[in-house]
Structures are given as C-alpha cells and as structure tokens.
Coordinates of N, CA, C and O in Angstrom, one line a residue:
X1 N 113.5 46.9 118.3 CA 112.7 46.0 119.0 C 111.8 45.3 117.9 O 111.2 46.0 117.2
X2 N 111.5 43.8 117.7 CA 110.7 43.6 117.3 C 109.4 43.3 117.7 O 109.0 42.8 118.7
X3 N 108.9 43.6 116.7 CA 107.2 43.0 117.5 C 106.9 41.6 117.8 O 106.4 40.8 117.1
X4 N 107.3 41.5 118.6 CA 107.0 39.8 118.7 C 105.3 39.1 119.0 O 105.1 38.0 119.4
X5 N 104.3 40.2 118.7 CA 103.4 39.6 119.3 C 102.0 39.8 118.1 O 100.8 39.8 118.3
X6 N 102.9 40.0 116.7 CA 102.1 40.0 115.5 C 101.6 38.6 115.3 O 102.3 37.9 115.9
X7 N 100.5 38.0 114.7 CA 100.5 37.1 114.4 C 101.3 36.2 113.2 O 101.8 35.1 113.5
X8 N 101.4 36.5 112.3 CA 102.7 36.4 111.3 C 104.1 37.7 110.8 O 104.3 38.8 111.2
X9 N 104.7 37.0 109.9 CA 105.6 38.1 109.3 C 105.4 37.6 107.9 O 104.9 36.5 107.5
X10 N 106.1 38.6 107.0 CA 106.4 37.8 105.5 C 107.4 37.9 105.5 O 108.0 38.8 106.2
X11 N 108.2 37.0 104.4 CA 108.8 36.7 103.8 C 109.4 36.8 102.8 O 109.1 35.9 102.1
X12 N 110.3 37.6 102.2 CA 110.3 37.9 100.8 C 111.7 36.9 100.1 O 112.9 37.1 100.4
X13 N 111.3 36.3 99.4 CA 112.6 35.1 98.8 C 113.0 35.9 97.3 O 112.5 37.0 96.9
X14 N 114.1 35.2 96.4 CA 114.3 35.6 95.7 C 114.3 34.5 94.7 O 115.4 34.0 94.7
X15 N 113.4 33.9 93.6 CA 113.5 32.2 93.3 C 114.5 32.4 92.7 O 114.9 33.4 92.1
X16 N 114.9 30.8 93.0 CA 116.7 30.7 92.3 C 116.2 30.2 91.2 O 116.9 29.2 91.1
X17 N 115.7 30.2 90.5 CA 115.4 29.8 88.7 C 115.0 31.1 88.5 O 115.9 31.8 88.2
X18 N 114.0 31.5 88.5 CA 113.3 32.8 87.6 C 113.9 34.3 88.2 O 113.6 35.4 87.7
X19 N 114.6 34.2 89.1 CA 114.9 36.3 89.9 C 114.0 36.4 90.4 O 113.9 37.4 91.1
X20 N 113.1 35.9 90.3 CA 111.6 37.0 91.0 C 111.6 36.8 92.3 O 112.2 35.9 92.9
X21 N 110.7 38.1 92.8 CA 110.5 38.2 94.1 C 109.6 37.3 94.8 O 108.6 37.2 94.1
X22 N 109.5 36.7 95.7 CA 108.2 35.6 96.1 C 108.3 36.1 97.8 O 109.2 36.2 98.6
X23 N 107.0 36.4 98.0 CA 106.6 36.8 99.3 C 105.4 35.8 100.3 O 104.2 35.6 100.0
X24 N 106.2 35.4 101.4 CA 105.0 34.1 101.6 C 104.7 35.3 103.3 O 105.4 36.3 103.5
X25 N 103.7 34.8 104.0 CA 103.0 34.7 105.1 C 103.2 33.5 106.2 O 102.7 32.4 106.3
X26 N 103.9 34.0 106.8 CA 104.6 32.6 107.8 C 104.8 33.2 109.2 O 105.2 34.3 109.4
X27 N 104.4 32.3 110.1 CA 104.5 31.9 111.8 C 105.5 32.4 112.2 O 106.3 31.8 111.5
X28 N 106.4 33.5 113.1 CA 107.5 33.0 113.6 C 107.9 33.9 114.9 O 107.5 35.0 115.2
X29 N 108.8 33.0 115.8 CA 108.9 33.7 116.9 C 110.2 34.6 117.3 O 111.2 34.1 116.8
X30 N 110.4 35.5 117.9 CA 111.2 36.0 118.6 C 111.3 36.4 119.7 O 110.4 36.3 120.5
X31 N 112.5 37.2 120.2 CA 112.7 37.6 121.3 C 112.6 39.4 121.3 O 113.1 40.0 120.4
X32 N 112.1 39.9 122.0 CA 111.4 41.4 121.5 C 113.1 42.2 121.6 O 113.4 43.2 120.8
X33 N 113.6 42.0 122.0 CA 115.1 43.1 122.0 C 116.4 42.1 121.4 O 117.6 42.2 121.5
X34 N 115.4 41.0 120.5 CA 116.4 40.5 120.0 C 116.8 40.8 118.1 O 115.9 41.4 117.5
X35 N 117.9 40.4 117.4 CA 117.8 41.0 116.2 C 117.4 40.0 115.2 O 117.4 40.3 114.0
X36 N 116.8 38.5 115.9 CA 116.4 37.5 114.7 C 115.3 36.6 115.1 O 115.0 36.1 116.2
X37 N 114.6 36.6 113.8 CA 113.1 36.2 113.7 C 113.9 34.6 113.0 O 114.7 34.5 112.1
X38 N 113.0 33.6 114.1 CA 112.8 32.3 113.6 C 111.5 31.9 113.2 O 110.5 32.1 113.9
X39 N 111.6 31.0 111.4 CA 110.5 30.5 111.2 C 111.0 28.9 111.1 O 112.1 28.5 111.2
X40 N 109.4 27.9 110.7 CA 109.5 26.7 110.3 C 109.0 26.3 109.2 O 107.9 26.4 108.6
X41 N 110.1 25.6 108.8 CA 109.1 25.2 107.4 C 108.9 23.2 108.0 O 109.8 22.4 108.3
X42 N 107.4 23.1 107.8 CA 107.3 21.5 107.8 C 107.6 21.0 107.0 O 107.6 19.7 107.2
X43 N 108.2 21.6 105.4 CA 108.3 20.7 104.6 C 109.6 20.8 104.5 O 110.2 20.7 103.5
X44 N 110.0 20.8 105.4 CA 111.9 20.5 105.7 C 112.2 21.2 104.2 O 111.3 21.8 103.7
X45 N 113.5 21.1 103.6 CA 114.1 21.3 102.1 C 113.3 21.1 100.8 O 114.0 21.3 99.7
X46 N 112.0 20.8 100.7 CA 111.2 20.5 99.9 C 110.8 22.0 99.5 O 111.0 22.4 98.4
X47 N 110.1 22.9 100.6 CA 109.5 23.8 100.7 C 110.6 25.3 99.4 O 111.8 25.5 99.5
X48 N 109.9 25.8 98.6 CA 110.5 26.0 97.6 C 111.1 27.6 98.6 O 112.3 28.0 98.2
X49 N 110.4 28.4 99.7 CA 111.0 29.3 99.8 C 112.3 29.1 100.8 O 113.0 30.0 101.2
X50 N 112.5 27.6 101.0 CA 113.8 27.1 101.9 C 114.2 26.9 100.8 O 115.0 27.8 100.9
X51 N 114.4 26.5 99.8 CA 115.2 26.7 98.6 C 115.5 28.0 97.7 O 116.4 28.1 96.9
X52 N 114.6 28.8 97.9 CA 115.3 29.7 97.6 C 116.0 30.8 98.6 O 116.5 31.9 98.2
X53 N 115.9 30.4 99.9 CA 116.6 31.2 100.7 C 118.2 30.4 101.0 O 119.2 31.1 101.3
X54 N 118.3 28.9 100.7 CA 119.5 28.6 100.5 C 120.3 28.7 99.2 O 121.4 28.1 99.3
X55 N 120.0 29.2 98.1 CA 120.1 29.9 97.2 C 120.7 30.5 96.9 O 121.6 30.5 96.1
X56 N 119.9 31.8 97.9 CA 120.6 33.5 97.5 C 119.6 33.9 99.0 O 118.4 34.2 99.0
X57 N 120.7 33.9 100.5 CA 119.9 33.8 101.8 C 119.4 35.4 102.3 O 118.5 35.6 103.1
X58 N 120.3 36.5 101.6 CA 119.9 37.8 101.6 C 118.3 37.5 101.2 O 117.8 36.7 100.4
X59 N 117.5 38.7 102.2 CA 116.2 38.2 102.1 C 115.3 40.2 102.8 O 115.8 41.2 103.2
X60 N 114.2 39.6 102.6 CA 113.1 41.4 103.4 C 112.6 40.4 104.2 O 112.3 39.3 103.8
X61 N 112.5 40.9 105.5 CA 111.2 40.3 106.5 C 110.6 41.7 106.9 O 111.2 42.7 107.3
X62 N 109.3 41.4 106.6 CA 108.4 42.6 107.2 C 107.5 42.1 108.2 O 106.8 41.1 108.1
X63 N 107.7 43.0 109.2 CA 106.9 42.7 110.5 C 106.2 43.9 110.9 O 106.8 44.9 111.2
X64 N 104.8 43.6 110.9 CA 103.9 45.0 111.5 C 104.1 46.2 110.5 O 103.8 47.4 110.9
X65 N 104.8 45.9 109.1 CA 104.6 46.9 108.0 C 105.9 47.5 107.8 O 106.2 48.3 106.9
X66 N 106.8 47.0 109.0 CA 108.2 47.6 108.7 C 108.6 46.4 108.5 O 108.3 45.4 109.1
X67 N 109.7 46.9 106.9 CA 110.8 45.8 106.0 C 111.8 46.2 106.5 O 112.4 47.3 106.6
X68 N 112.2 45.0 107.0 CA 114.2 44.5 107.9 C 114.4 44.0 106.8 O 113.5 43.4 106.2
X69 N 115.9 44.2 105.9 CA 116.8 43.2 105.1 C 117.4 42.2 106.2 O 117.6 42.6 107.4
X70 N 117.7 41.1 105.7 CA 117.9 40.0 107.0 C 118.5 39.2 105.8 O 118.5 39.4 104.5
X71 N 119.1 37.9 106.7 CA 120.0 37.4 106.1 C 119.8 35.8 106.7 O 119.9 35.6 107.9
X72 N 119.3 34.5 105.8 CA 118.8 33.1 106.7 C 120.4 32.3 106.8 O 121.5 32.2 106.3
X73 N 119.8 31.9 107.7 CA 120.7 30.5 109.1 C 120.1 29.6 108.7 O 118.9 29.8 108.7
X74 N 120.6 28.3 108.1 CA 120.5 27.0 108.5 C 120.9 26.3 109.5 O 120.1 25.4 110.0
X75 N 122.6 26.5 110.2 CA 123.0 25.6 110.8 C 123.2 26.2 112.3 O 124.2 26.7 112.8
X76 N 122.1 26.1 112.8 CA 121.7 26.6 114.1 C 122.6 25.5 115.4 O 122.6 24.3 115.4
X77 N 123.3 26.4 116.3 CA 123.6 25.8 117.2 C 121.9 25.2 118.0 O 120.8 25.7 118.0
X78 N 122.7 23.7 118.8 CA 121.5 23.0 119.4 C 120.3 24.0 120.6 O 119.1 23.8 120.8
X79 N 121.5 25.0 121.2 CA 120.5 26.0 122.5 C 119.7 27.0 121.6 O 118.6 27.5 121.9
X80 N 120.7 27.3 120.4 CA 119.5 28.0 119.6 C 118.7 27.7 119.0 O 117.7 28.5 118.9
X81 N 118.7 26.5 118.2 CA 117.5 25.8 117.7 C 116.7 25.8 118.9 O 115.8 26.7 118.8
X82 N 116.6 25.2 119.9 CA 116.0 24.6 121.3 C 115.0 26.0 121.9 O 114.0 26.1 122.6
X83 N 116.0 27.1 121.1 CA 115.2 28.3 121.6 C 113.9 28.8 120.6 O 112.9 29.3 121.1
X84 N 114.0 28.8 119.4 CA 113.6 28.9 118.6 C 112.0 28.1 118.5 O 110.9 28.6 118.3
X85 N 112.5 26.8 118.7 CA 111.7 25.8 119.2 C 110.3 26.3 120.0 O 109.2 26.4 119.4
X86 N 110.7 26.6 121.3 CA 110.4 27.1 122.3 C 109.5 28.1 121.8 O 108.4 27.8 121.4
X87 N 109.8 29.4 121.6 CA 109.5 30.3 121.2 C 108.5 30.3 120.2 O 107.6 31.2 120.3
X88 N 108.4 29.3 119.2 CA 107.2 29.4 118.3 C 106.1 28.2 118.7 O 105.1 28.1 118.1
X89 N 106.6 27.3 120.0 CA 105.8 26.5 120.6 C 104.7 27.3 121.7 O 103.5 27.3 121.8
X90 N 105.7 28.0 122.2 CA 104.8 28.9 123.0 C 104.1 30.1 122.6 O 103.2 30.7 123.2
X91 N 104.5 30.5 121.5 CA 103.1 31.6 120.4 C 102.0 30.9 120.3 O 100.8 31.1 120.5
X92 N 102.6 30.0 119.8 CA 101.4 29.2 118.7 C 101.1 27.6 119.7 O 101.8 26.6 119.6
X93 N 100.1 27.7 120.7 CA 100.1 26.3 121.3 C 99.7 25.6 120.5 O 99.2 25.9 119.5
X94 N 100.0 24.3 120.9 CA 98.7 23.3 120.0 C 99.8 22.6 118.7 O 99.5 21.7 118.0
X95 N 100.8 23.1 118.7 CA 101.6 22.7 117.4 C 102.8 21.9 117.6 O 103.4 21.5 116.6
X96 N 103.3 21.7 118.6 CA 104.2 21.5 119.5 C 104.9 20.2 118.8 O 106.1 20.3 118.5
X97 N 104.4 19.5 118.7 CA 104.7 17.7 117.7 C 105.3 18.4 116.2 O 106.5 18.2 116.0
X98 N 104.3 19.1 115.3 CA 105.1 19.7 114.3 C 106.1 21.0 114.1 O 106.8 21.3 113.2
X99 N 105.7 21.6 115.4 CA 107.4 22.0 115.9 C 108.5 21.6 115.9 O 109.5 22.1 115.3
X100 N 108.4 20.1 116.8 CA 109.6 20.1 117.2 C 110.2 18.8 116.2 O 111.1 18.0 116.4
X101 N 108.9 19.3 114.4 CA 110.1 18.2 113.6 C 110.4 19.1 112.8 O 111.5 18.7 112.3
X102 N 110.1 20.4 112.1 CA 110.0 21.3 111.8 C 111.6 21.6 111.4 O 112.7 21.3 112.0
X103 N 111.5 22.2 109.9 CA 113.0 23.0 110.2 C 113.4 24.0 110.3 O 113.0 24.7 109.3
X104 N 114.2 24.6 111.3 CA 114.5 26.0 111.7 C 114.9 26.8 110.6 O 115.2 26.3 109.5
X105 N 114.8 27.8 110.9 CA 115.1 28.9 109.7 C 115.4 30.0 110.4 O 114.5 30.8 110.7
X106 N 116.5 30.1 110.8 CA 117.0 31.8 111.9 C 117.2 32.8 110.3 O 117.5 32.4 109.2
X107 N 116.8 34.2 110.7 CA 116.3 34.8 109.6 C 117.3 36.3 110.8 O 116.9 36.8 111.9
X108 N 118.4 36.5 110.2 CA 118.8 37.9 111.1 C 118.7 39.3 110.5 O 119.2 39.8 109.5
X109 N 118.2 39.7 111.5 CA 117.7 41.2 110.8 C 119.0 42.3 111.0 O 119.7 42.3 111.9
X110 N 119.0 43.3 109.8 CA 120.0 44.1 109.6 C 120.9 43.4 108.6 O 121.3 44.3 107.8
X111 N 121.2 42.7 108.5 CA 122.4 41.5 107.6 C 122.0 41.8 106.5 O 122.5 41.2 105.6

C-alpha cells in the first residue's frame, strides 16, 4: 500500500554525466493499493532529474521512510496521464493550470 497521504516523496536519480546519486523532494500522487507514484516536473525535459531518469530510468522512491526501487514512464497512455493529472490536482489544490501543463513522470514501484 502506499501512503498516499504524505506530503511529498523523494527521489533518487542517478546523473547521466557524473554516476552520482541525486535525491530531490517532490509532490506526487497516487492511488493507495496501487503500485505507481506519479510526479511533475514544470520544467518539462529541461529539469535535470527528468534527464537523468531518461538516462538510466531504474530509480529509489522513498515514501514515509520506506525505499521502493521503481522504474520511470514517459509515455503515458492519455486515461493514465488524465489520471495522474487528477490525482496530484486534487492533493495539491490550487495548482491545477500548472498541472495540467506539467510533465508526467509514472515512477513504478517494485521494477
């Protein structure tokens, strides 16, 4: 089960130039009996830990202090983007416009 009702999770990337570990603090929602945490990045492909998760997409997400290995999604079907959407629109009100330009990032745990 995940916790879906932490206020963030982290992130752990791997940068594609140097190997190191890079751990960010980011927004993301899910479904509590489901096995994947969606985040957004505003800075669409710019954002360096969306480059380094298209990279090398094996990845740690820790939620509530427990580390999932997980594995990132770019090419989200439209009901699952839409869901995704949804889901971190209604965590987080108020954000909804930079939501819905946002780029998805399905992150699946266990993988």
């Amino acid at each position: 089960m995940i916790a879906v009702d932490e206020a963030f999770c982290y992130v752990e990337t791997t940068g594609r130039r140097t190997g190191r570990t890079h751990r960010i603090e980011i927004w993301f929602g899910a479904e509590p009996l489901g096995t994947t945490v969606y985040v957004l990045s505003g800075g669409m492909d710019r954002a360096d830990w969306v480059r380094n998760l298209r990279a090398a997409p094996g990845t740690l997400v820790e939620l509530a202090g427990v580390r999932h290995t997980a594995r990132a999604r770019f090419d989200l079907a439209p009901d699952e983007e839409a869901l995704a959407r949804r889901l971190l629109d209604t965590k987080y009100p108020g954000y909804s416009d930079w939501a819905a330009r946002a780029l998805v990032v399905a992150l699946d745990l266990g993988a």
